[in-house]
């Protein structure tokens, strides 16, 4: 019923529409559609000359310019298209990643590897048969693996941002850690505590640089992945140093090593 009313209304208006548009054709007697000014006019069923308008814009109407558009991606992306590298050696993923950030991340990669290298030398020392402190040896072995993993996390990040990883040469670490006054365990733990504080300084400097040049992603990456863990490592090593200072050398170190080994095995 609604369709019949629509047909009747449109049929009464159609002659004036055709006259205004100067369409210049007679009304079809069969079921056909007529395109008037970008709108498809469909014949009503059951009527010889009844038509109803169907909302269907033509191609020309679809491409009319729209005013007051907030974001035109096809227009604004033009400047980005000009920045897409065409040289195969250049990264396609790199975006707002400065050379300064790239170099600083590479520096931190090498810091992590160097600390790992020192811890690996400590692990080998305490694993000797004439030292035989298995707990401390395992602690430094695990620490070496952890620092190497940190370096790999930075390497993954470097590649993700479109930088290039550059590894530098490393100095040979000490092979002897026995100290005439402190003994080997306390001296090695104090050295490890100093290395963790130094590494923390490096991370904080990297974080500050990222903030200074407004690299929000790099700053967030350092905060999320490293800073909290670094503070926890400093705290743990501080406790080990304090305990070793209390027990002195000899039997006390053996008891500390046994306690540490039980903790690491049970973890």
Short mmCIF file of C-alpha atoms in Angstrom, two decimals:
data_model
loop_
_atom_site.label_atom_id
_atom_site.label_comp_id
_atom_site.label_asym_id
_atom_site.label_seq_id
_atom_site.Cartn_x
_atom_site.Cartn_y
_atom_site.Cartn_z
CA UNK A 1 0.00 0.00 0.00
CA UNK A 2 2.87 2.35 0.85
CA UNK A 3 4.47 1.54 -2.49
CA UNK A 4 1.25 2.44 -4.35
CA UNK A 5 1.04 5.77 -2.51
CA UNK A 6 4.71 6.49 -3.34
CA UNK A 7 4.09 5.64 -6.98
CA UNK A 8 1.04 7.90 -7.15
CA UNK A 9 2.93 10.80 -5.57
CA UNK A 10 5.96 10.42 -7.78
CA UNK A 11 3.81 9.93 -10.90
CA UNK A 12 2.17 13.29 -10.24
CA UNK A 13 5.58 14.97 -9.88
CA UNK A 14 7.37 13.22 -12.73
CA UNK A 15 6.12 15.38 -15.63
CA UNK A 16 7.44 18.53 -13.99
CA UNK A 17 10.73 16.81 -13.25
CA UNK A 18 11.11 15.73 -16.83
CA UNK A 19 10.24 19.18 -18.06
CA UNK A 20 12.78 20.83 -15.76
CA UNK A 21 15.49 18.38 -16.69
CA UNK A 22 14.57 18.57 -20.37
CA UNK A 23 15.02 14.87 -20.58
CA UNK A 24 13.37 14.66 -24.00
CA UNK A 25 11.93 11.17 -23.86
CA UNK A 26 8.47 9.67 -23.55
CA UNK A 27 7.50 7.53 -20.60
CA UNK A 28 8.26 3.87 -21.25
CA UNK A 29 5.41 1.40 -21.23
CA UNK A 30 7.53 -1.56 -20.09
CA UNK A 31 9.29 -2.17 -16.77
CA UNK A 32 12.41 -0.09 -17.32
CA UNK A 33 14.43 2.34 -15.22
CA UNK A 34 15.22 5.93 -16.15
CA UNK A 35 18.25 7.88 -14.92
CA UNK A 36 17.33 11.51 -14.17
CA UNK A 37 20.10 13.80 -12.98
CA UNK A 38 22.09 11.03 -11.32
CA UNK A 39 19.02 9.40 -9.69
CA UNK A 40 17.61 6.14 -10.98
CA UNK A 41 13.83 6.31 -11.48
CA UNK A 42 12.20 2.88 -11.44
CA UNK A 43 8.80 2.05 -12.90
CA UNK A 44 6.11 1.11 -10.36
CA UNK A 45 4.67 -2.34 -10.81
CA UNK A 46 1.16 -2.53 -12.20
CA UNK A 47 1.10 1.02 -13.60
CA UNK A 48 1.56 1.99 -17.20
CA UNK A 49 3.19 5.29 -16.45
CA UNK A 50 3.91 5.14 -12.73
CA UNK A 51 7.52 5.69 -11.60
CA UNK A 52 9.14 5.79 -8.16
CA UNK A 53 12.52 7.35 -7.39
CA UNK A 54 15.23 4.98 -6.19
CA UNK A 55 18.10 6.53 -4.27
CA UNK A 56 21.08 5.62 -6.42
CA UNK A 57 23.75 8.22 -7.09
CA UNK A 58 25.72 8.14 -10.32
CA UNK A 59 29.50 7.91 -10.54
CA UNK A 60 29.73 11.63 -11.07
CA UNK A 61 27.90 12.30 -7.82
CA UNK A 62 30.18 9.93 -5.87
CA UNK A 63 33.24 11.92 -6.84
CA UNK A 64 32.03 15.37 -5.98
CA UNK A 65 34.38 17.18 -3.56
CA UNK A 66 33.27 17.17 0.08
CA UNK A 67 33.79 20.32 2.11
CA UNK A 68 34.73 20.60 5.81
CA UNK A 69 36.61 17.25 5.88
CA UNK A 70 38.77 16.83 8.98
CA UNK A 71 41.16 14.20 7.55
CA UNK A 72 41.88 13.45 3.91
CA UNK A 73 44.19 10.40 3.97
CA UNK A 74 44.83 10.38 0.22
CA UNK A 75 45.98 13.99 0.31
CA UNK A 76 47.97 13.91 3.54
CA UNK A 77 49.74 10.65 2.73
CA UNK A 78 51.45 12.25 -0.28
CA UNK A 79 54.28 13.66 1.84
CA UNK A 80 54.79 10.23 3.46
CA UNK A 81 54.97 8.55 0.07
CA UNK A 82 57.83 10.85 -0.84
CA UNK A 83 59.74 9.59 2.23
CA UNK A 84 59.47 5.87 1.41
CA UNK A 85 63.03 4.72 0.62
CA UNK A 86 63.76 3.41 -2.83
CA UNK A 87 67.30 2.20 -2.05
CA UNK A 88 67.31 -1.51 -1.03
CA UNK A 89 69.83 -0.89 1.76
CA UNK A 90 67.55 1.61 3.56
CA UNK A 91 64.98 0.47 6.09
CA UNK A 92 61.33 0.73 5.12
CA UNK A 93 60.17 0.59 8.76
CA UNK A 94 62.23 3.54 10.00
CA UNK A 95 60.07 6.42 11.18
CA UNK A 96 61.11 9.29 13.45
CA UNK A 97 64.21 7.36 14.56
CA UNK A 98 67.25 9.61 14.63
CA UNK A 99 70.87 8.66 14.01
CA UNK A 100 71.61 9.74 17.58
CA UNK A 101 69.14 7.21 18.96
CA UNK A 102 70.48 4.50 16.70
CA UNK A 103 74.06 5.10 17.89
CA UNK A 104 73.00 5.25 21.57
CA UNK A 105 71.13 1.96 21.32
CA UNK A 106 74.18 0.35 19.74
CA UNK A 107 76.30 1.67 22.62
CA UNK A 108 73.93 0.07 25.12
CA UNK A 109 74.02 -3.22 23.23
CA UNK A 110 77.78 -3.28 23.64
CA UNK A 111 77.55 -2.31 27.32
CA UNK A 112 75.25 -5.27 27.96
CA UNK A 113 77.57 -7.63 26.10
CA UNK A 114 80.62 -6.42 28.02
CA UNK A 115 78.92 -6.88 31.39
CA UNK A 116 77.85 -10.36 30.27
CA UNK A 117 81.45 -11.10 29.32
CA UNK A 118 82.74 -10.11 32.77
CA UNK A 119 80.10 -12.21 34.51
CA UNK A 120 81.04 -15.17 32.34
CA UNK A 121 84.67 -14.85 33.45
CA UNK A 122 83.51 -14.76 37.10
CA UNK A 123 81.45 -17.89 36.53
CA UNK A 124 84.52 -19.69 35.19
CA UNK A 125 86.66 -18.55 38.14
CA UNK A 126 84.31 -19.73 40.90
CA UNK A 127 83.75 -23.03 39.07
CA UNK A 128 87.44 -23.97 39.40
CA UNK A 129 88.19 -27.07 41.46
CA UNK A 130 90.41 -25.10 43.87
CA UNK A 131 87.71 -22.44 44.40
CA UNK A 132 84.62 -24.66 44.24
CA UNK A 133 81.94 -22.12 45.14
CA UNK A 134 79.15 -23.60 43.03
CA UNK A 135 76.42 -21.26 44.18
CA UNK A 136 78.35 -18.11 43.33
CA UNK A 137 79.50 -19.69 40.07
CA UNK A 138 75.90 -20.44 39.07
CA UNK A 139 74.80 -16.93 40.07
CA UNK A 140 77.32 -15.32 37.74
CA UNK A 141 76.56 -17.78 34.95
CA UNK A 142 72.85 -16.90 35.16
CA UNK A 143 73.75 -13.21 35.33
CA UNK A 144 75.86 -13.53 32.19
CA UNK A 145 72.97 -15.12 30.30
CA UNK A 146 70.61 -12.40 31.53
CA UNK A 147 72.86 -9.58 30.35
CA UNK A 148 73.29 -11.22 26.97
CA UNK A 149 69.51 -11.49 26.71
CA UNK A 150 69.31 -7.77 27.47
CA UNK A 151 71.68 -7.13 24.59
CA UNK A 152 69.50 -9.23 22.29
CA UNK A 153 66.38 -7.33 23.38
CA UNK A 154 68.10 -4.10 22.38
CA UNK A 155 69.17 -5.69 19.09
CA UNK A 156 65.58 -6.71 18.33
CA UNK A 157 64.47 -3.17 19.13
CA UNK A 158 67.14 -1.69 16.89
CA UNK A 159 65.93 -3.78 13.97
CA UNK A 160 62.29 -3.02 14.76
CA UNK A 161 62.91 0.73 14.54
CA UNK A 162 64.86 0.40 11.32
CA UNK A 163 68.36 0.85 12.72
CA UNK A 164 71.45 -1.25 12.09
CA UNK A 165 73.16 -3.24 14.85
CA UNK A 166 76.89 -2.55 15.15
CA UNK A 167 78.90 -4.70 17.55
CA UNK A 168 82.21 -3.40 18.90
CA UNK A 169 85.28 -5.21 20.19
CA UNK A 170 85.32 -6.19 23.88
CA UNK A 171 88.20 -6.00 26.33
CA UNK A 172 89.41 -9.21 27.90
CA UNK A 173 87.98 -9.49 31.45
CA UNK A 174 90.01 -10.41 34.51
CA UNK A 175 90.53 -14.08 35.16
CA UNK A 176 91.57 -13.77 38.85
CA UNK A 177 89.25 -12.35 41.53
CA UNK A 178 90.97 -13.19 44.78
CA UNK A 179 91.54 -10.08 46.92
CA UNK A 180 94.09 -10.10 49.76
CA UNK A 181 91.78 -8.30 52.21
CA UNK A 182 88.22 -8.94 51.00
CA UNK A 183 88.59 -12.42 49.54
CA UNK A 184 87.26 -13.49 46.17
CA UNK A 185 83.51 -13.77 46.89
CA UNK A 186 83.10 -10.32 48.45
CA UNK A 187 85.34 -8.66 45.86
CA UNK A 188 83.43 -10.24 42.96
CA UNK A 189 80.06 -9.23 44.43
CA UNK A 190 81.22 -5.65 44.98
CA UNK A 191 82.49 -5.55 41.41
CA UNK A 192 79.15 -6.89 40.17
CA UNK A 193 77.26 -4.29 42.23
CA UNK A 194 79.39 -1.54 40.70
CA UNK A 195 78.75 -2.88 37.19
CA UNK A 196 74.98 -2.93 37.78
CA UNK A 197 75.04 0.67 39.03
CA UNK A 198 77.13 1.69 36.02
CA UNK A 199 74.71 -0.08 33.69
CA UNK A 200 71.83 1.69 35.41
CA UNK A 201 73.52 5.03 34.75
CA UNK A 202 73.88 4.13 31.08
CA UNK A 203 70.19 3.23 30.86
CA UNK A 204 69.13 6.44 32.61
CA UNK A 205 71.28 8.50 30.23
CA UNK A 206 69.72 6.70 27.27
CA UNK A 207 66.26 7.36 28.67
CA UNK A 208 67.06 11.06 29.20
CA UNK A 209 68.34 11.39 25.65
CA UNK A 210 65.16 9.80 24.31
CA UNK A 211 63.08 12.31 26.28
CA UNK A 212 65.23 15.24 25.15
CA UNK A 213 64.66 14.48 21.47
CA UNK A 214 61.03 13.44 22.09
CA UNK A 215 61.41 9.80 21.06
CA UNK A 216 58.49 8.62 23.19
CA UNK A 217 58.67 5.03 21.98
CA UNK A 218 62.32 4.58 22.96
CA UNK A 219 61.74 6.15 26.38
CA UNK A 220 58.77 3.86 27.04
CA UNK A 221 60.76 0.82 25.86
CA UNK A 222 63.57 1.50 28.36
CA UNK A 223 61.14 2.10 31.22
CA UNK A 224 59.10 -1.02 30.49
CA UNK A 225 61.90 -3.47 29.80
CA UNK A 226 64.85 -2.42 31.96
CA UNK A 227 64.64 0.24 34.66
CA UNK A 228 62.61 -1.66 37.26
CA UNK A 229 64.62 -4.83 36.77
CA UNK A 230 67.85 -2.88 37.10
CA UNK A 231 66.83 -1.41 40.45
CA UNK A 232 65.92 -4.90 41.67
CA UNK A 233 69.32 -6.25 40.62
CA UNK A 234 71.10 -3.46 42.49
CA UNK A 235 69.07 -4.22 45.61
CA UNK A 236 69.82 -7.94 45.45
CA UNK A 237 73.56 -7.47 44.99
CA UNK A 238 73.63 -4.92 47.80
CA UNK A 239 72.20 -7.56 50.15
CA UNK A 240 74.78 -10.12 49.01
CA UNK A 241 77.60 -7.68 49.66
CA UNK A 242 76.24 -6.85 53.10
CA UNK A 243 75.95 -10.54 54.02
CA UNK A 244 79.46 -11.38 52.78
CA UNK A 245 80.89 -8.49 54.78
CA UNK A 246 79.33 -9.98 57.89
CA UNK A 247 80.51 -13.56 57.42
CA UNK A 248 84.10 -12.70 56.51
CA UNK A 249 86.31 -15.17 54.69
CA UNK A 250 86.60 -18.91 55.12
CA UNK A 251 83.71 -20.96 56.51
CA UNK A 252 81.28 -18.04 56.32
CA UNK A 253 81.76 -17.79 52.55
CA UNK A 254 81.20 -21.53 52.18
CA UNK A 255 77.91 -21.25 54.10
CA UNK A 256 76.82 -18.24 52.02
CA UNK A 257 77.62 -20.14 48.82
CA UNK A 258 75.59 -23.15 49.99
CA UNK A 259 72.62 -20.91 50.80
CA UNK A 260 72.85 -19.15 47.42
CA UNK A 261 73.10 -22.43 45.54
CA UNK A 262 69.96 -23.77 47.27
CA UNK A 263 68.09 -20.61 46.36
CA UNK A 264 69.09 -20.76 42.70
CA UNK A 265 68.39 -24.47 42.32
CA UNK A 266 65.00 -24.12 43.98
CA UNK A 267 64.01 -21.06 41.94
#
